[in-house]
Amino acid sequence: MPELVFFSGTMDCGKSTLALQIGHNRSARGLQGVIFTRDDRAGEGKLSSRLGLVTEAVEAADGMDLYGYLVDQLSQGGKVDYAIVDEAQFLAPEQIDQLARVVDDLGLDVFAFGITTDFRTRLFPGSQRLIELADRVETLQVEALCWCGARATHNARTVGGEMVVEGAQVVVGDVNRPAEEIGYEVLCRRHHLRRMTAAAARAGALSPDVLPVTSA
């Protein structure tokens, strides 16, 4: 049975790498797929991994009908066996509905990859709709690490090396940008709540936690 599968995780957990691997494995078996992406770090119409792998993709722009696009491909004699969607958190909820229709009406597997929450720990609308509709939600098992070595669970946005919690939900940046630019960093919950990025930790030593003391 075809499925809509949502692979979720923080930045740096290998989502795009897995998307490329799924495409490679199916291509090796003679299957043909369409890869959609949105606002990839490598530029428009690209799916890229932090490991340096890049492939061509279809840019899923605002208002694009993903179901209609695939119907057009099939109507023109194209062969489509599955669809891969990277950066799915940036899609509108109605586009996620279209992906569900691709599964149900066209009988194609759809593999969606994305971040669940933004830098404010709020659900992306696209991710929320995927959680609501997906046949399966898979959390990637490759753990990204906070600068302290703990498992990273939250995405942080930085400006000039300092963590910010206000601003537009979608601002394209990267973990490898210079500190003076908009960038992103993965943190454990403890350091996300304290707004303690790697740069902030280097600026001053962390004081040990002090337990509350009550008199007898």
C-alpha atoms as an extended CHARMM CRD file, in Angstrom:
* protein
*
       216  EXT
         1         1  MET       CA              0.0000000000        0.0000000000        0.0000000000  PROA      1               0.0000000000
         2         2  PRO       CA              1.3400000000        3.4710000000       -0.8410000000  PROA      2               0.0000000000
         3         3  GLU       CA              2.1110000000        5.6740000000        2.1350000000  PROA      3               0.0000000000
         4         4  LEU       CA              2.7230000000        9.2620000000        3.1200000000  PROA      4               0.0000000000
         5         5  VAL       CA              5.7500000000        9.0700000000        5.4120000000  PROA      5               0.0000000000
         6         6  PHE       CA              7.1170000000       12.0280000000        7.3510000000  PROA      6               0.0000000000
         7         7  PHE       CA             10.7730000000       11.7700000000        8.3910000000  PROA      7               0.0000000000
         8         8  SER       CA             11.3990000000       14.4180000000       11.0260000000  PROA      8               0.0000000000
         9         9  GLY       CA             14.3010000000       15.6320000000       13.1110000000  PROA      9               0.0000000000
        10        10  THR       CA             16.4390000000       18.6270000000       13.9680000000  PROA      10              0.0000000000
        11        11  MET       CA             19.0160000000       20.1140000000       11.6590000000  PROA      11              0.0000000000
        12        12  ASP       CA             22.1620000000       18.0180000000       11.1970000000  PROA      12              0.0000000000
        13        13  CYS       CA             20.3820000000       14.6770000000       11.6980000000  PROA      13              0.0000000000
        14        14  GLY       CA             20.7150000000       13.5080000000        8.0890000000  PROA      14              0.0000000000
        15        15  LYS       CA             17.2640000000       14.2000000000        6.6130000000  PROA      15              0.0000000000
        16        16  SER       CA             18.4880000000       15.3480000000        3.2040000000  PROA      16              0.0000000000
        17        17  THR       CA             21.0850000000       12.5850000000        3.0790000000  PROA      17              0.0000000000
        18        18  LEU       CA             18.3680000000        9.9860000000        3.6720000000  PROA      18              0.0000000000
        19        19  ALA       CA             16.1750000000       11.6270000000        1.0260000000  PROA      19              0.0000000000
        20        20  LEU       CA             19.0050000000       11.2950000000       -1.4900000000  PROA      20              0.0000000000
        21        21  GLN       CA             19.6150000000        7.6870000000       -0.4260000000  PROA      21              0.0000000000
        22        22  ILE       CA             15.9620000000        6.7460000000       -0.8890000000  PROA      22              0.0000000000
        23        23  GLY       CA             16.0130000000        8.2810000000       -4.3540000000  PROA      23              0.0000000000
        24        24  HSD       CA             19.2310000000        6.4530000000       -5.2320000000  PROA      24              0.0000000000
        25        25  ASN       CA             17.9490000000        3.0740000000       -4.0430000000  PROA      25              0.0000000000
        26        26  ARG       CA             14.7430000000        3.3340000000       -6.0550000000  PROA      26              0.0000000000
        27        27  SER       CA             16.5170000000        4.6380000000       -9.1250000000  PROA      27              0.0000000000
        28        28  ALA       CA             18.8430000000        1.6200000000       -8.9790000000  PROA      28              0.0000000000
        29        29  ARG       CA             15.7520000000       -0.6090000000       -9.2250000000  PROA      29              0.0000000000
        30        30  GLY       CA             14.4430000000        1.1880000000      -12.3010000000  PROA      30              0.0000000000
        31        31  LEU       CA             11.9170000000        3.3640000000      -10.4930000000  PROA      31              0.0000000000
        32        32  GLN       CA             11.5120000000        7.0340000000      -11.3600000000  PROA      32              0.0000000000
        33        33  GLY       CA             10.5480000000        9.6980000000       -8.9070000000  PROA      33              0.0000000000
        34        34  VAL       CA              9.9860000000       13.4300000000       -8.6360000000  PROA      34              0.0000000000
        35        35  ILE       CA             11.9330000000       15.3380000000       -6.0020000000  PROA      35              0.0000000000
        36        36  PHE       CA             10.3770000000       18.4930000000       -4.6020000000  PROA      36              0.0000000000
        37        37  THR       CA             12.2520000000       20.9030000000       -2.3890000000  PROA      37              0.0000000000
        38        38  ARG       CA             11.8630000000       24.3900000000       -0.9740000000  PROA      38              0.0000000000
        39        39  ASP       CA             14.4640000000       26.9960000000       -0.0240000000  PROA      39              0.0000000000
        40        40  ASP       CA             17.3830000000       24.5820000000       -0.0780000000  PROA      40              0.0000000000
        41        41  ARG       CA             20.7530000000       25.9550000000        1.0690000000  PROA      41              0.0000000000
        42        42  ALA       CA             22.2280000000       25.1600000000       -2.3700000000  PROA      42              0.0000000000
        43        43  GLY       CA             19.7230000000       27.3550000000       -4.1940000000  PROA      43              0.0000000000
        44        44  GLU       CA             16.4640000000       27.0620000000       -6.0870000000  PROA      44              0.0000000000
        45        45  GLY       CA             15.6460000000       23.6800000000       -7.5810000000  PROA      45              0.0000000000
        46        46  LYS       CA             18.3340000000       21.8170000000       -5.6180000000  PROA      46              0.0000000000
        47        47  LEU       CA             18.3230000000       19.1140000000       -2.9740000000  PROA      47              0.0000000000
        48        48  SER       CA             21.5920000000       19.1300000000       -1.0800000000  PROA      48              0.0000000000
        49        49  SER       CA             23.0940000000       17.3320000000        1.8700000000  PROA      49              0.0000000000
        50        50  ARG       CA             25.6350000000       18.7160000000        4.3240000000  PROA      50              0.0000000000
        51        51  LEU       CA             27.8600000000       15.8390000000        3.2140000000  PROA      51              0.0000000000
        52        52  GLY       CA             28.2550000000       17.6150000000       -0.1350000000  PROA      52              0.0000000000
        53        53  LEU       CA             25.7750000000       15.6270000000       -2.2400000000  PROA      53              0.0000000000
        54        54  VAL       CA             23.5120000000       17.6380000000       -4.5460000000  PROA      54              0.0000000000
        55        55  THR       CA             20.8280000000       16.6980000000       -7.0740000000  PROA      55              0.0000000000
        56        56  GLU       CA             18.3220000000       18.5520000000       -9.2100000000  PROA      56              0.0000000000
        57        57  ALA       CA             14.8240000000       19.0250000000       -7.8140000000  PROA      57              0.0000000000
        58        58  VAL       CA             11.5590000000       20.8240000000       -8.4840000000  PROA      58              0.0000000000
        59        59  GLU       CA             11.1400000000       23.9930000000       -6.4410000000  PROA      59              0.0000000000
        60        60  ALA       CA              7.8000000000       23.8160000000       -4.6040000000  PROA      60              0.0000000000
        61        61  ALA       CA              6.9630000000       27.5050000000       -4.7280000000  PROA      61              0.0000000000
        62        62  ASP       CA              4.1480000000       29.2380000000       -2.8630000000  PROA      62              0.0000000000
        63        63  GLY       CA              0.8020000000       28.3000000000       -4.3880000000  PROA      63              0.0000000000
        64        64  MET       CA              2.1890000000       25.4280000000       -6.4710000000  PROA      64              0.0000000000
        65        65  ASP       CA             -0.2480000000       22.5250000000       -6.8520000000  PROA      65              0.0000000000
        66        66  LEU       CA              1.9450000000       19.4840000000       -6.1870000000  PROA      66              0.0000000000
        67        67  TYR       CA             -0.8430000000       17.0440000000       -7.0240000000  PROA      67              0.0000000000
        68        68  GLY       CA             -1.5680000000       18.8940000000      -10.2710000000  PROA      68              0.0000000000
        69        69  TYR       CA              2.1210000000       18.8700000000      -11.2010000000  PROA      69              0.0000000000
        70        70  LEU       CA              2.3340000000       15.0820000000      -10.8810000000  PROA      70              0.0000000000
        71        71  VAL       CA             -0.9480000000       14.5750000000      -12.7490000000  PROA      71              0.0000000000
        72        72  ASP       CA              0.4780000000       16.6640000000      -15.6070000000  PROA      72              0.0000000000
        73        73  GLN       CA              3.6440000000       14.5490000000      -15.6600000000  PROA      73              0.0000000000
        74        74  LEU       CA              1.6300000000       11.3380000000      -15.8430000000  PROA      74              0.0000000000
        75        75  SER       CA             -0.8180000000       12.7450000000      -18.4230000000  PROA      75              0.0000000000
        76        76  GLN       CA              2.0860000000       13.6250000000      -20.7140000000  PROA      76              0.0000000000
        77        77  GLY       CA              3.3410000000       10.0410000000      -20.6130000000  PROA      77              0.0000000000
        78        78  GLY       CA              5.9220000000       10.5400000000      -17.9020000000  PROA      78              0.0000000000
        79        79  LYS       CA              6.7710000000        7.7390000000      -15.5070000000  PROA      79              0.0000000000
        80        80  VAL       CA              6.4250000000        8.6140000000      -11.8300000000  PROA      80              0.0000000000
        81        81  ASP       CA              6.6670000000        5.8920000000       -9.1950000000  PROA      81              0.0000000000
        82        82  TYR       CA              7.1350000000        7.9860000000       -6.0570000000  PROA      82              0.0000000000
        83        83  ALA       CA              7.7370000000       11.5010000000       -4.7720000000  PROA      83              0.0000000000
        84        84  ILE       CA             10.3320000000       12.8500000000       -2.3510000000  PROA      84              0.0000000000
        85        85  VAL       CA              9.7590000000       16.1830000000       -0.6040000000  PROA      85              0.0000000000
        86        86  ASP       CA             12.6260000000       17.8310000000        1.2540000000  PROA      86              0.0000000000
        87        87  GLU       CA             12.2700000000       20.8980000000        3.5080000000  PROA      87              0.0000000000
        88        88  ALA       CA              8.6050000000       19.9330000000        3.8360000000  PROA      88              0.0000000000
        89        89  GLN       CA              8.1880000000       22.1850000000        6.8660000000  PROA      89              0.0000000000
        90        90  PHE       CA              8.1320000000       25.1680000000        4.4870000000  PROA      90              0.0000000000
        91        91  LEU       CA              5.1050000000       23.8970000000        2.5450000000  PROA      91              0.0000000000
        92        92  ALA       CA              1.6420000000       25.3140000000        3.1350000000  PROA      92              0.0000000000
        93        93  PRO       CA             -0.9050000000       23.0250000000        4.8280000000  PROA      93              0.0000000000
        94        94  GLU       CA             -2.9100000000       22.8030000000        1.5900000000  PROA      94              0.0000000000
        95        95  GLN       CA              0.1890000000       21.5090000000       -0.1920000000  PROA      95              0.0000000000
        96        96  ILE       CA              0.4570000000       18.7570000000        2.4140000000  PROA      96              0.0000000000
        97        97  ASP       CA             -3.1750000000       17.9090000000        1.6460000000  PROA      97              0.0000000000
        98        98  GLN       CA             -2.1470000000       17.6180000000       -1.9970000000  PROA      98              0.0000000000
        99        99  LEU       CA              0.5990000000       15.1510000000       -1.0590000000  PROA      99              0.0000000000
       100       100  ALA       CA             -1.9460000000       13.0200000000        0.7880000000  PROA      100             0.0000000000
       101       101  ARG       CA             -4.0860000000       13.0580000000       -2.3550000000  PROA      101             0.0000000000
       102       102  VAL       CA             -1.0730000000       11.9130000000       -4.3970000000  PROA      102             0.0000000000
       103       103  VAL       CA             -0.9210000000        8.8290000000       -2.1770000000  PROA      103             0.0000000000
       104       104  ASP       CA             -4.6420000000        8.1420000000       -2.1080000000  PROA      104             0.0000000000
       105       105  ASP       CA             -5.6450000000        8.9990000000       -5.6870000000  PROA      105             0.0000000000
       106       106  LEU       CA             -2.4720000000        8.3040000000       -7.6760000000  PROA      106             0.0000000000
       107       107  GLY       CA             -1.2100000000        5.3950000000       -5.6000000000  PROA      107             0.0000000000
       108       108  LEU       CA              2.3150000000        6.8050000000       -5.1990000000  PROA      108             0.0000000000
       109       109  ASP       CA              4.5390000000        6.6710000000       -2.1360000000  PROA      109             0.0000000000
       110       110  VAL       CA              5.4460000000       10.1070000000       -0.8130000000  PROA      110             0.0000000000
       111       111  PHE       CA              8.4790000000       10.5420000000        1.4290000000  PROA      111             0.0000000000
       112       112  ALA       CA              8.5290000000       13.9240000000        3.1700000000  PROA      112             0.0000000000
       113       113  PHE       CA             11.4910000000       15.2310000000        5.1690000000  PROA      113             0.0000000000
       114       114  GLY       CA             11.4890000000       18.2120000000        7.4650000000  PROA      114             0.0000000000
       115       115  ILE       CA             12.0840000000       19.9670000000       10.7460000000  PROA      115             0.0000000000
       116       116  THR       CA              9.1720000000       19.7440000000       13.1530000000  PROA      116             0.0000000000
       117       117  THR       CA              9.5720000000       22.9840000000       15.1150000000  PROA      117             0.0000000000
       118       118  ASP       CA             11.0730000000       26.3800000000       14.3900000000  PROA      118             0.0000000000
       119       119  PHE       CA             13.6220000000       28.4250000000       16.3480000000  PROA      119             0.0000000000
       120       120  ARG       CA             10.8500000000       29.4840000000       18.7390000000  PROA      120             0.0000000000
       121       121  THR       CA              9.9340000000       25.8200000000       19.4460000000  PROA      121             0.0000000000
       122       122  ARG       CA              6.6490000000       26.3080000000       17.5580000000  PROA      122             0.0000000000
       123       123  LEU       CA              5.3800000000       23.8170000000       15.0050000000  PROA      123             0.0000000000
       124       124  PHE       CA              5.7980000000       24.7460000000       11.3580000000  PROA      124             0.0000000000
       125       125  PRO       CA              2.3380000000       24.7020000000        9.7160000000  PROA      125             0.0000000000
       126       126  GLY       CA              3.5470000000       22.2270000000        7.1020000000  PROA      126             0.0000000000
       127       127  SER       CA              4.9950000000       19.9050000000        9.7170000000  PROA      127             0.0000000000
       128       128  GLN       CA              1.8590000000       20.1200000000       11.8280000000  PROA      128             0.0000000000
       129       129  ARG       CA             -0.2790000000       19.0920000000        8.8570000000  PROA      129             0.0000000000
       130       130  LEU       CA              2.0760000000       16.2190000000        8.0740000000  PROA      130             0.0000000000
       131       131  ILE       CA              1.7890000000       14.9340000000       11.6400000000  PROA      131             0.0000000000
       132       132  GLU       CA             -1.9880000000       15.1050000000       11.2730000000  PROA      132             0.0000000000
       133       133  LEU       CA             -2.1280000000       13.2890000000        7.9170000000  PROA      133             0.0000000000
       134       134  ALA       CA              0.9170000000       11.0420000000        7.5700000000  PROA      134             0.0000000000
       135       135  ASP       CA              0.5320000000        7.2800000000        7.5720000000  PROA      135             0.0000000000
       136       136  ARG       CA              3.8020000000        7.1400000000        9.4820000000  PROA      136             0.0000000000
       137       137  VAL       CA              5.9590000000        9.6820000000       11.2960000000  PROA      137             0.0000000000
       138       138  GLU       CA              9.5710000000        8.5580000000       11.6440000000  PROA      138             0.0000000000
       139       139  THR       CA             12.0430000000       10.3530000000       13.9010000000  PROA      139             0.0000000000
       140       140  LEU       CA             15.5180000000        9.9930000000       12.4520000000  PROA      140             0.0000000000
       141       141  GLN       CA             17.8590000000        8.0250000000       14.6710000000  PROA      141             0.0000000000
       142       142  VAL       CA             21.0700000000        9.9050000000       13.8090000000  PROA      142             0.0000000000
       143       143  GLU       CA             21.3680000000       12.2270000000       16.7820000000  PROA      143             0.0000000000
       144       144  ALA       CA             22.5340000000       15.7820000000       16.2800000000  PROA      144             0.0000000000
       145       145  LEU       CA             24.5270000000       17.0200000000       19.2590000000  PROA      145             0.0000000000
       146       146  CYS       CA             24.4080000000       20.2430000000       21.2210000000  PROA      146             0.0000000000
       147       147  TRP       CA             27.7500000000       21.9710000000       21.8080000000  PROA      147             0.0000000000
       148       148  CYS       CA             27.7070000000       20.4690000000       25.3230000000  PROA      148             0.0000000000
       149       149  GLY       CA             27.5850000000       16.9210000000       23.9350000000  PROA      149             0.0000000000
       150       150  ALA       CA             23.9680000000       16.2200000000       24.8960000000  PROA      150             0.0000000000
       151       151  ARG       CA             21.3740000000       15.2020000000       22.3150000000  PROA      151             0.0000000000
       152       152  ALA       CA             20.1780000000       18.2580000000       20.3980000000  PROA      152             0.0000000000
       153       153  THR       CA             16.4010000000       18.5970000000       20.3740000000  PROA      153             0.0000000000
       154       154  HSD       CA             15.8430000000       22.2450000000       19.4210000000  PROA      154             0.0000000000
       155       155  ASN       CA             16.8040000000       24.5170000000       16.5510000000  PROA      155             0.0000000000
       156       156  ALA       CA             18.1630000000       27.9600000000       17.4390000000  PROA      156             0.0000000000
       157       157  ARG       CA             18.4830000000       31.0180000000       15.2080000000  PROA      157             0.0000000000
       158       158  THR       CA             21.4680000000       33.2730000000       15.7570000000  PROA      158             0.0000000000
       159       159  VAL       CA             22.2210000000       36.8070000000       14.5980000000  PROA      159             0.0000000000
       160       160  GLY       CA             25.7630000000       37.9730000000       15.1230000000  PROA      160             0.0000000000
       161       161  GLY       CA             26.3850000000       34.8260000000       17.1450000000  PROA      161             0.0000000000
       162       162  GLU       CA             23.5820000000       35.5810000000       19.6190000000  PROA      162             0.0000000000
       163       163  MET       CA             20.4170000000       33.5230000000       19.8560000000  PROA      163             0.0000000000
       164       164  VAL       CA             17.1640000000       35.2760000000       18.9710000000  PROA      164             0.0000000000
       165       165  VAL       CA             13.5760000000       34.2200000000       19.6200000000  PROA      165             0.0000000000
       166       166  GLU       CA             11.7390000000       36.8880000000       17.6110000000  PROA      166             0.0000000000
       167       167  GLY       CA             11.3390000000       37.3560000000       13.8810000000  PROA      167             0.0000000000
       168       168  ALA       CA              9.8140000000       35.7460000000       10.8220000000  PROA      168             0.0000000000
       169       169  GLN       CA              9.3440000000       32.0080000000       11.0440000000  PROA      169             0.0000000000
       170       170  VAL       CA             11.1850000000       31.3500000000        7.7710000000  PROA      170             0.0000000000
       171       171  VAL       CA             14.5540000000       32.9940000000        7.1630000000  PROA      171             0.0000000000
       172       172  VAL       CA             16.9690000000       30.9390000000        5.0990000000  PROA      172             0.0000000000
       173       173  GLY       CA             20.3400000000       30.5210000000        6.7450000000  PROA      173             0.0000000000
       174       174  ASP       CA             22.7820000000       27.7540000000        7.5330000000  PROA      174             0.0000000000
       175       175  VAL       CA             24.8190000000       26.2940000000       10.3400000000  PROA      175             0.0000000000
       176       176  ASN       CA             28.0500000000       27.0950000000        8.5110000000  PROA      176             0.0000000000
       177       177  ARG       CA             27.5520000000       30.8390000000        7.9910000000  PROA      177             0.0000000000
       178       178  PRO       CA             29.8370000000       33.4380000000        9.6060000000  PROA      178             0.0000000000
       179       179  ALA       CA             28.7700000000       34.4990000000       13.0780000000  PROA      179             0.0000000000
       180       180  GLU       CA             27.8530000000       38.0300000000       11.9490000000  PROA      180             0.0000000000
       181       181  GLU       CA             25.1630000000       36.6380000000        9.6200000000  PROA      181             0.0000000000
       182       182  ILE       CA             21.8820000000       34.8810000000       10.3120000000  PROA      182             0.0000000000
       183       183  GLY       CA             22.6570000000       31.2890000000       11.1690000000  PROA      183             0.0000000000
       184       184  TYR       CA             21.2380000000       28.2730000000       12.9110000000  PROA      184             0.0000000000
       185       185  GLU       CA             22.4720000000       25.9660000000       15.6280000000  PROA      185             0.0000000000
       186       186  VAL       CA             21.0860000000       22.8550000000       17.2570000000  PROA      186             0.0000000000
       187       187  LEU       CA             20.8650000000       22.8650000000       21.0510000000  PROA      187             0.0000000000
       188       188  CYS       CA             19.6320000000       20.6470000000       23.8350000000  PROA      188             0.0000000000
       189       189  ARG       CA             16.4920000000       21.8770000000       25.5910000000  PROA      189             0.0000000000
       190       190  ARG       CA             18.4620000000       23.0840000000       28.6040000000  PROA      190             0.0000000000
       191       191  HSD       CA             20.6980000000       25.3880000000       26.6110000000  PROA      191             0.0000000000
       192       192  HSD       CA             17.9130000000       26.4810000000       24.2620000000  PROA      192             0.0000000000
       193       193  LEU       CA             15.8900000000       27.6760000000       27.2590000000  PROA      193             0.0000000000
       194       194  ARG       CA             18.9840000000       29.4830000000       28.5710000000  PROA      194             0.0000000000
       195       195  ARG       CA             19.8020000000       30.8690000000       25.1050000000  PROA      195             0.0000000000
       196       196  MET       CA             23.2750000000       29.4780000000       25.5670000000  PROA      196             0.0000000000
       197       197  THR       CA             24.8180000000       28.9330000000       22.1360000000  PROA      197             0.0000000000
       198       198  ALA       CA             28.3210000000       27.6310000000       21.4780000000  PROA      198             0.0000000000
       199       199  ALA       CA             29.5300000000       31.2110000000       21.0080000000  PROA      199             0.0000000000
       200       200  ALA       CA             27.9720000000       32.2960000000       24.2880000000  PROA      200             0.0000000000
       201       201  ALA       CA             29.5300000000       29.3460000000       26.0710000000  PROA      201             0.0000000000
       202       202  ARG       CA             32.9800000000       30.3150000000       24.7990000000  PROA      202             0.0000000000
       203       203  ALA       CA             32.4740000000       33.8950000000       25.9500000000  PROA      203             0.0000000000
       204       204  GLY       CA             32.1330000000       32.9020000000       29.5620000000  PROA      204             0.0000000000
       205       205  ALA       CA             32.4470000000       29.7700000000       31.6380000000  PROA      205             0.0000000000
       206       206  LEU       CA             29.2060000000       28.1960000000       32.7210000000  PROA      206             0.0000000000
       207       207  SER       CA             28.5790000000       28.4950000000       36.4170000000  PROA      207             0.0000000000
       208       208  PRO       CA             27.4960000000       25.2720000000       38.1150000000  PROA      208             0.0000000000
       209       209  ASP       CA             23.8240000000       24.8580000000       38.8500000000  PROA      209             0.0000000000
       210       210  VAL       CA             22.9910000000       25.9040000000       42.3910000000  PROA      210             0.0000000000
       211       211  LEU       CA             20.4080000000       23.8920000000       44.2160000000  PROA      211             0.0000000000
       212       212  PRO       CA             17.8930000000       25.7780000000       46.3500000000  PROA      212             0.0000000000
       213       213  VAL       CA             18.7890000000       25.6830000000       50.0180000000  PROA      213             0.0000000000
       214       214  THR       CA             16.2130000000       25.8540000000       52.7660000000  PROA      214             0.0000000000
       215       215  SER       CA             16.9290000000       26.2630000000       56.4130000000  PROA      215             0.0000000000
       216       216  ALA       CA             15.9400000000       23.4440000000       58.7050000000  PROA      216             0.0000000000
